[in-house]
Structure formats: structure tokens, C-alpha cells
């Protein structure tokens, strides 16, 4: 018995089983099977959602590698999207390292080899002039989030060309899994302007343009065409720029941040998570922010993005901009950023100090006496024993954040940071590390990853239909993430909320960000009396819908 007429566009029979958004497989009820032409296309047994989840877990358990699990889960998403989200949301601690860093990094390295069904839109520069037409080929019409990359700086793995498509897909998976943003409204986009990765150009299974990267005015005008076309085809869409090389990431953000609803996750999202970690760490040490001194290894998108947000937060704590800048020092491949250097890009100049050059990181630590070091260099093991021991000599509780991803590019492991600091480090890494046993203590490393920020900011932007994304929204998000860390978490050494509860944490963060959006007059909906109930009401749930 149907409950009224069926929607005209509801697929039937095999088409329905091949529509991942609607497919419930063996969970289609007898009623649905009769009404939708499914009788005989499924075995007689009618499953519950839970039974289908049990079968997924059983099959995952039989896979011997995380790559195998990644491929299985992405195929599941192609087949039954609800079940995919139900699975990964059932245990974020187990599944985040598979759909996200570190496994997604390995998946991107070999994307042309493991690819099954395409997901998202590929915009090749050879199709310039046709971007709006191509975006219209996407079947969904109300797109609210695009995560876009050109594949040039995929995690710390460098230029992976169109193989980098795994990142927009993974980030958008997390919008839904960690914040309930409806998956139907999310679109991964790959801008293909070629690749300078010789190994990929030689790989017969590589699927992108086989040419060196296009740069300069031609690149810029293609990105202009993309941003303009998004406004035309998806007028309520927020664009998240992801994993662009800094030569493009920084100018793109500067060009569009005040014109359209957009942000750069590596610059602003990462800054949000770093500030959150610092604020929570200070709850642990009881020291004021205005007395902290940070030294960064790496002065690219993430390094300058974090430093810039720290400066703003320190200003809110009462320091002048100049005083705050004196508390952020950056060190890159050519040493400390000092005014006498003539190799600095314009986005790095504001962080160059009037100080003598220094080419040795440990020497820089000894002279600047930082309270925290933040690794955003993608240089594996750059925080060596000398570095950690120097930090531990200077600080009772040194802040050590090896933020580079994936795990193979972390500046140090959790075990190293704890061992070389005699267990005193306040530690968080971009990719997860397992708990560390030190003497009779078990230390639990936190994950300092922008996943604590972008899904929650995204949920707030989605619910309020915000017109812009501002730095203040990331400061609010950072404060809200830090506030989610309980006294018990702090006592256990954690400076981020446990990943197991990331969905609830994101909702609380989104509520605060939404308040900031309303206060700034950037919302396109009326401010509701009960903001939390409003945010919750906008969230997608990973449950099968009754189709008839
Ligand atoms: N945890 C998280 O949430 C996030 C982590 N990240 C990670 O941060 C890393 C950097 O990202 P991003 O800032 O976008 O990349 P960029 O390429 O913009 O920056 C990398 C920086 O590291 C410097 N660097 C390279 N080699 C060395 C070296 N041997 N010693 C000192 N500095 C060096 C580079 O200098 P030069 O340009 O001169 O080579 C550059 O300043 C990546 O691994 C990424 O995965 C990024 C975003 C979020
Ligand atoms: C986490 C992230 O955005 C990165 O490593 O690039
Ligand atoms: Mg990134």
C-alpha cells in the first residue's frame, strides 16, 4: 500500500538499486518491493538497517589492509550511501583514519589504479569557456558545498595531479559524517591543469591531463571562470579551497574571500584547529596566551595561516598587533624568516622579524625560547631528539604539534615526543597516533586536524545560508572546540574533544559559529529563538527513508 502518489522522478527496479542516494538493498520492505518493481531483484529476506551494517562490518573485518577497507567503503558509498555513512559514523575513531588521513593519502598516491566509479566533477583547463555547462551536468541542483583542489599539494605528498580527487571526496565525507551536512548538497571538484609529477605522467593508468601544469594568467582566468560559474549554477554554494600549492592558495583566498562565500581549509581551518589546541593546552598549564611564544617549522599556507589567526587571537587578548607578531616566528627551508632575507613571498613578509638569520632549528629554539613548536613543513622526523629535548629543557610542559600529514610526513611521532620530553609534552599531530606507554603511564595523543573545524563551520554556514566566511568565524570555532574539552579530557592529557564524540562536538561548535554569523549580519535566514534546535533540525541523518 502506498501512502499517496509516488514522486514522478523516483527510480524503479534496477535503476533504484543503482541509485546510491535511495538504495536500501535488502532493506527494502515488502511494500516497497511491490510498488517499486523490485520483486525478484532481491532475495526474499528483508533486512533491518542494523543487519546490513553488521554485514558491512563482517566484510571489513576480512580485509587485511586499510587500503582494502578504503576501497570497500568507497564502493559501498557508490552502492548505498546511507549505509556508508551509517558505517563510518558508527565508530569515527576506527573509520576516520580510513576515509581520511592517513589512508586517503595512500589512496591518492594510487588513485588512477584503484578508481572504480567517478565521483564529482573534473574541470580540465582544455574545457575552458565551458565550466558552467559542465557544472550543469551534475545531477543535483542545490549544491551548498564544493571542495575543490588542483591536486598540487595533496597533504604533505606534493603534486598528485588528478589523483588528488580523493581529498575533496574525503573532506566532503567528513562534512556529513562529522556534522550532518546533507551529502546530496556536496560536490567534489578537481581542477585539472596538468601535473609536474613525472612518475604520474609516465603511468599508463594516470587519468588526468598529460601535460605540465598551466600557470600564470591562463590559470588565473580558469579559476575566475570556475568561481563565476559556481555563483551562476549553484548560487547558495560555499567553496572550500583545499590542497592548492601556496603560490595559488594564498592569492586565491585573497582574491575571493570578500567577494563570494569561500574559505581555504589549509589556511583558515588549520588555523582554527591550532588555536583551539593552544587554548586547551593553556587550560592545562594555567599560563596566559599573551605570554606564549610560537616557532613554526614551515612557512607556507598552514604556517602563515595559523600564525595570522594566533596574532588576531592575541590581539583579542589585549596585545598590540606588533606585540603579537613578536610572539610568532616562522622557520622554513632557508631558515628563520627575518627581514634581511630576499627570498620571501609577499604573504610571508609580515612574519619576517628584524633579527639575525638562523639556519639551525635547535639554535632558533634556544634563542627564541618558544613555549610551542608547530610542524607544518611536511618534513618527516624534523622534530628530532635534539629539538624535543631543547623544548623540554625550556618548558615544564612544551607544546609540540607535528601537524604535517599523512603519518609518514609527521615531524615526529607521539612516542618520540613523549619519550624525549619525559612524558611532559602537550602533544597533538595531524594524523592519529596510538596511545603511548611510558613507564607506568599511558599517554593518549590528540589529533590536531582541521576536521574539528571545517565540518562544524560548514554546518553553521549551511544552516544560516551565510554569504561569507570570515576569520572571526574560525576564532569562534577554535574557542568552541577548546570549550568542548572536558576537565576529564584535560586530566587525561587530551587537548581536543575525543573523536568518538565529534558529531556532538561539531554541533556545539556550529551553534557558536552560527551566532557569530547572525551577529555579523551575514545570514540569509531569520535568527531562530532556539539556535541549537534549529541547527539540529537542518542535519541529515544516516537512516533509510521509507520511500512509499
Ligand atoms: N593538521 C592539519 O589539520 C593540517 C596539516 N597540514 C599539513 O601541513 C603541511 C604543510 O602544508 P602547507 O602549509 O599547505 O604546505 P606549503 O607547501 O604551503 O608549506 C610548507 C612549508 O614548509 C617549508 N619547508 C619545506 N621543507 C622544509 C625544511 N626542510 N625545513 C623547514 N621548512 C621546510 C616550505 O618552505 P619552501 O616553500 O621554501 O619549500 C614551506 O614554507 C602538509 O604536510 C599538510 O598535510 C596542512 C593543513 C592542515
Ligand atoms: C588536513 C589537511 O587539510 C591537510 O593535511 O592538508
Ligand atoms: Mg588540506
Short mmCIF file of C-alpha atoms in Angstrom, two decimals, residues 218-520:
data_model
loop_
_atom_site.label_atom_id
_atom_site.label_comp_id
_atom_site.label_asym_id
_atom_site.label_seq_id
_atom_site.Cartn_x
_atom_site.Cartn_y
_atom_site.Cartn_z
CA UNK A 218 45.78 31.32 -18.09
CA UNK A 219 45.48 29.53 -14.72
CA UNK A 220 44.06 32.60 -13.02
CA UNK A 221 41.42 33.17 -15.66
CA UNK A 222 40.37 29.49 -15.50
CA UNK A 223 39.93 29.79 -11.72
CA UNK A 224 37.96 33.02 -12.29
CA UNK A 225 35.74 31.19 -14.72
CA UNK A 226 35.24 28.43 -12.13
CA UNK A 227 34.29 30.78 -9.28
CA UNK A 228 31.94 32.78 -11.51
CA UNK A 229 30.32 29.63 -12.88
CA UNK A 230 29.71 28.30 -9.35
CA UNK A 231 27.89 31.55 -8.47
CA UNK A 232 25.74 31.17 -11.58
CA UNK A 233 24.94 27.44 -11.38
CA UNK A 234 24.88 26.96 -7.57
CA UNK A 235 24.11 30.42 -6.11
CA UNK A 236 23.96 29.21 -2.48
CA UNK A 237 27.24 27.32 -2.64
CA UNK A 238 30.25 27.80 -0.35
CA UNK A 239 33.61 26.96 -1.96
CA UNK A 240 36.28 25.29 0.16
CA UNK A 241 39.72 25.60 -1.44
CA UNK A 242 41.81 22.58 -0.47
CA UNK A 243 45.37 21.43 -1.00
CA UNK A 244 46.45 24.03 -3.54
CA UNK A 245 50.17 24.89 -3.52
CA UNK A 246 50.70 28.11 -1.58
CA UNK A 247 51.62 30.08 -4.72
CA UNK A 248 47.97 29.68 -5.69
CA UNK A 249 46.26 29.06 -2.35
CA UNK A 250 47.13 32.43 -0.84
CA UNK A 251 46.25 34.63 -3.87
CA UNK A 252 43.02 32.68 -4.49
CA UNK A 253 41.85 33.32 -0.94
CA UNK A 254 42.82 36.99 -1.14
CA UNK A 255 41.02 37.36 -4.47
CA UNK A 256 37.72 35.80 -3.46
CA UNK A 257 37.27 35.91 0.32
CA UNK A 258 35.41 39.23 0.28
CA UNK A 259 33.57 38.58 -2.97
CA UNK A 260 31.99 35.13 -2.54
CA UNK A 261 31.23 32.60 0.17
CA UNK A 262 34.53 30.70 0.37
CA UNK A 263 37.44 29.77 2.58
CA UNK A 264 40.74 27.96 2.43
CA UNK A 265 40.79 24.98 4.76
CA UNK A 266 44.59 24.66 4.89
CA UNK A 267 44.98 28.33 5.81
CA UNK A 268 41.90 29.08 7.91
CA UNK A 269 40.62 25.66 9.02
CA UNK A 270 44.08 24.61 10.15
CA UNK A 271 44.50 27.92 11.95
CA UNK A 272 41.25 27.26 13.77
CA UNK A 273 42.33 23.84 14.97
CA UNK A 274 45.76 25.11 16.06
CA UNK A 275 44.26 27.97 18.06
CA UNK A 276 41.81 25.52 19.64
CA UNK A 277 44.67 23.24 20.67
CA UNK A 278 46.66 26.13 22.09
CA UNK A 279 43.71 27.45 24.10
CA UNK A 280 43.05 24.00 25.55
CA UNK A 281 46.77 23.50 26.27
CA UNK A 282 46.76 26.76 28.23
CA UNK A 283 43.85 25.47 30.30
CA UNK A 284 46.22 22.62 31.17
CA UNK A 285 49.22 24.79 32.04
CA UNK A 286 47.29 27.73 33.50
CA UNK A 287 49.53 30.14 31.55
CA UNK A 288 48.15 33.18 29.66
CA UNK A 289 48.09 33.31 25.86
CA UNK A 290 49.84 36.68 25.86
CA UNK A 291 52.96 35.05 27.33
CA UNK A 292 53.26 32.32 24.72
CA UNK A 293 55.90 32.24 22.01
CA UNK A 294 55.44 30.03 18.93
CA UNK A 295 58.01 28.76 16.47
CA UNK A 296 56.78 27.17 13.26
CA UNK A 297 58.66 24.72 11.10
CA UNK A 298 57.21 25.56 7.68
CA UNK A 299 56.06 28.94 6.44
CA UNK A 300 53.55 28.03 3.76
CA UNK A 301 49.76 28.10 3.68
CA UNK A 302 49.27 26.36 7.02
CA UNK A 303 52.15 28.09 8.84
CA UNK A 304 51.24 31.63 7.84
CA UNK A 305 47.53 30.87 8.25
CA UNK A 306 47.98 29.65 11.82
CA UNK A 307 50.34 32.50 12.71
CA UNK A 308 47.91 35.06 11.34
CA UNK A 309 45.00 33.70 13.42
CA UNK A 310 47.16 33.48 16.55
CA UNK A 311 48.05 37.15 16.06
CA UNK A 312 44.34 38.02 15.86
CA UNK A 313 43.50 35.98 18.97
CA UNK A 314 46.39 37.55 20.88
CA UNK A 315 45.07 40.98 19.88
CA UNK A 316 41.70 39.97 21.32
CA UNK A 317 43.65 39.08 24.50
CA UNK A 318 45.00 42.64 24.68
CA UNK A 319 48.30 42.64 22.80
CA UNK A 320 49.01 45.09 20.00
CA UNK A 321 49.46 43.60 16.53
CA UNK A 322 53.22 44.27 16.70
CA UNK A 323 53.49 42.60 20.12
CA UNK A 324 51.51 39.61 18.89
CA UNK A 325 53.70 39.24 15.79
CA UNK A 326 56.78 39.20 18.02
CA UNK A 327 55.34 36.03 19.54
CA UNK A 328 55.11 34.14 16.22
CA UNK A 329 58.31 33.10 14.45
CA UNK A 330 58.49 31.04 11.29
CA UNK A 331 61.35 28.89 10.04
CA UNK A 332 61.38 27.40 6.54
CA UNK A 333 63.74 25.54 4.26
CA UNK A 334 66.11 28.53 4.25
CA UNK A 335 65.96 29.23 7.97
CA UNK A 336 64.26 31.81 10.16
CA UNK A 337 62.03 34.35 8.44
CA UNK A 338 63.99 37.56 9.00
CA UNK A 339 63.80 40.91 7.26
CA UNK A 340 67.21 40.55 5.61
CA UNK A 341 66.00 37.57 3.55
CA UNK A 342 65.23 38.39 -0.06
CA UNK A 343 63.62 35.08 -0.99
CA UNK A 344 60.35 35.59 0.86
CA UNK A 345 56.94 35.69 -0.82
CA UNK A 346 54.70 38.66 -0.07
CA UNK A 347 52.42 36.55 2.17
CA UNK A 348 55.47 35.61 4.29
CA UNK A 349 56.85 39.16 4.65
CA UNK A 350 54.52 40.17 7.54
CA UNK A 351 56.07 37.34 9.59
CA UNK A 352 59.71 38.32 8.96
CA UNK A 353 61.40 39.85 12.01
CA UNK A 354 64.24 42.29 12.47
CA UNK A 355 66.61 39.62 13.75
CA UNK A 356 69.82 37.94 12.65
CA UNK A 357 69.44 34.98 10.28
CA UNK A 358 69.41 31.47 11.76
CA UNK A 359 69.67 28.27 9.79
CA UNK A 360 69.54 25.74 12.55
CA UNK A 361 66.18 24.94 14.14
CA UNK A 362 67.61 23.95 17.54
CA UNK A 363 69.65 27.16 17.68
CA UNK A 364 66.47 29.09 16.87
CA UNK A 365 64.69 27.30 19.72
CA UNK A 366 67.48 28.15 22.13
CA UNK A 367 67.49 31.83 21.20
CA UNK A 368 63.72 32.41 20.88
CA UNK A 369 62.65 30.17 23.79
CA UNK A 370 59.30 29.18 22.30
CA UNK A 371 56.61 27.66 24.51
CA UNK A 372 55.29 25.76 21.50
CA UNK A 373 56.57 24.42 18.17
CA UNK A 374 54.21 23.73 15.28
CA UNK A 375 55.28 21.49 12.41
CA UNK A 376 53.73 22.33 9.06
CA UNK A 377 56.70 21.55 6.83
CA UNK A 378 55.81 18.03 5.61
CA UNK A 379 59.36 17.06 6.60
CA UNK A 380 59.28 13.64 8.30
CA UNK A 381 61.05 13.45 11.67
CA UNK A 382 62.25 17.08 11.55
CA UNK A 383 61.42 17.32 15.27
CA UNK A 384 64.32 15.09 16.24
CA UNK A 385 65.62 14.26 19.70
CA UNK A 386 67.67 17.48 19.92
CA UNK A 387 64.58 19.57 19.06
CA UNK A 388 62.30 17.88 21.59
CA UNK A 389 64.95 17.88 24.31
CA UNK A 390 65.59 21.60 23.75
CA UNK A 391 61.85 22.29 24.12
CA UNK A 392 61.69 20.12 27.24
CA UNK A 393 64.66 21.98 28.80
CA UNK A 394 62.94 25.33 28.26
CA UNK A 395 59.40 24.39 29.28
CA UNK A 396 57.79 22.37 32.02
CA UNK A 397 55.03 21.44 29.51
CA UNK A 398 56.32 22.06 25.97
CA UNK A 399 53.64 22.32 23.28
CA UNK A 400 54.64 20.02 20.41
CA UNK A 401 52.34 19.94 17.38
CA UNK A 402 53.70 17.89 14.43
CA UNK A 403 50.76 18.77 12.20
CA UNK A 404 52.03 17.50 8.84
CA UNK A 405 50.07 14.76 7.10
CA UNK A 406 49.92 11.90 6.44
CA UNK A 407 51.59 9.98 9.28
CA UNK A 408 54.70 9.30 7.18
CA UNK A 409 55.30 13.08 6.98
CA UNK A 410 54.71 13.94 10.65
CA UNK A 411 57.59 15.95 12.15
CA UNK A 412 57.76 13.40 14.99
CA UNK A 413 55.76 10.51 16.37
CA UNK A 414 53.82 10.68 19.63
CA UNK A 415 56.14 8.12 21.14
CA UNK A 416 59.19 10.25 20.29
CA UNK A 417 57.68 13.46 21.66
CA UNK A 418 56.68 11.82 24.94
CA UNK A 419 59.87 9.80 25.39
CA UNK A 420 62.28 12.67 24.65
CA UNK A 421 60.31 15.05 26.90
CA UNK A 422 59.97 12.52 29.74
CA UNK A 423 56.22 12.47 29.18
CA UNK A 424 55.83 16.25 29.63
CA UNK A 425 54.93 17.22 26.05
CA UNK A 426 51.47 18.58 25.29
CA UNK A 427 51.16 16.76 22.00
CA UNK A 428 48.83 16.76 19.01
CA UNK A 429 49.50 15.52 15.48
CA UNK A 430 47.73 15.98 12.15
CA UNK A 431 47.24 12.24 11.67
CA UNK A 432 46.38 9.91 14.55
CA UNK A 433 48.91 8.04 16.66
CA UNK A 434 48.03 5.20 19.04
CA UNK A 435 48.37 5.62 22.83
CA UNK A 436 51.93 5.52 24.16
CA UNK A 437 53.06 3.52 27.17
CA UNK A 438 55.75 5.38 29.15
CA UNK A 439 56.80 3.69 32.40
CA UNK A 440 53.56 3.03 34.24
CA UNK A 441 51.65 5.77 32.38
CA UNK A 442 49.56 5.54 29.22
CA UNK A 443 49.59 8.81 27.27
CA UNK A 444 46.85 9.47 24.73
CA UNK A 445 47.93 11.66 21.82
CA UNK A 446 45.37 14.08 20.38
CA UNK A 447 44.71 14.68 16.69
CA UNK A 448 45.20 18.33 15.71
CA UNK A 449 43.42 18.27 12.42
CA UNK A 450 41.14 20.76 10.70
CA UNK A 451 38.41 18.10 10.80
CA UNK A 452 37.48 19.64 14.17
CA UNK A 453 36.77 22.91 12.35
CA UNK A 454 35.60 22.74 8.73
CA UNK A 455 32.60 20.39 9.13
CA UNK A 456 31.27 22.47 12.05
CA UNK A 457 31.84 25.78 10.26
CA UNK A 458 30.23 24.15 7.22
CA UNK A 459 27.15 23.13 9.22
CA UNK A 460 26.78 26.70 10.52
CA UNK A 461 27.22 28.16 7.02
CA UNK A 462 24.70 25.68 5.63
CA UNK A 463 22.08 26.27 8.32
CA UNK A 464 22.35 30.07 8.25
CA UNK A 465 22.94 30.28 4.47
CA UNK A 466 25.83 32.59 5.25
CA UNK A 467 27.04 34.86 2.49
CA UNK A 468 30.71 34.98 3.56
CA UNK A 469 33.19 33.06 5.70
CA UNK A 470 35.26 35.29 7.97
CA UNK A 471 38.32 34.79 10.18
CA UNK A 472 36.16 35.61 13.19
CA UNK A 473 34.11 32.50 12.42
CA UNK A 474 37.30 30.42 12.75
CA UNK A 475 38.21 32.15 16.02
CA UNK A 476 34.74 31.38 17.35
CA UNK A 477 35.10 27.78 16.17
CA UNK A 478 38.51 27.50 17.84
CA UNK A 479 37.18 28.79 21.15
CA UNK A 480 34.18 26.47 20.92
CA UNK A 481 36.34 23.41 20.17
CA UNK A 482 38.58 24.24 23.15
CA UNK A 483 35.47 24.65 25.32
CA UNK A 484 34.36 21.13 24.33
CA UNK A 485 37.42 19.67 26.04
CA UNK A 486 36.25 18.49 29.45
CA UNK A 487 38.28 18.64 32.66
CA UNK A 488 38.49 14.84 32.46
CA UNK A 489 39.91 15.07 28.92
CA UNK A 490 42.50 17.60 30.11
CA UNK A 491 43.40 15.38 33.05
CA UNK A 492 43.98 12.55 30.58
CA UNK A 493 46.29 14.83 28.56
CA UNK A 494 43.79 15.50 25.74
CA UNK A 495 43.55 18.98 24.22
CA UNK A 496 40.89 18.15 21.64
CA UNK A 497 37.47 16.63 22.25
CA UNK A 498 37.55 12.84 21.76
CA UNK A 499 36.99 11.90 18.11
CA UNK A 500 34.38 9.38 19.23
CA UNK A 501 32.08 12.31 20.01
CA UNK A 502 32.97 14.54 17.07
CA UNK A 503 29.38 14.81 15.78
CA UNK A 504 28.05 16.27 19.05
CA UNK A 505 31.16 18.46 19.42
CA UNK A 506 30.63 19.82 15.89
CA UNK A 507 27.01 20.68 16.67
CA UNK A 508 28.07 22.78 19.67
CA UNK A 509 30.78 24.46 17.61
CA UNK A 510 28.29 25.11 14.79
CA UNK A 511 25.87 26.77 17.22
CA UNK A 512 28.54 29.26 18.31
CA UNK A 513 29.67 29.90 14.74
CA UNK A 514 26.06 30.43 13.67
CA UNK A 515 25.72 33.02 16.45
CA UNK A 516 28.76 34.82 15.04
CA UNK A 517 27.23 34.70 11.56
CA UNK A 518 23.96 36.24 12.77
CA UNK A 519 25.81 38.89 14.78
CA UNK A 520 27.81 39.88 11.69
#
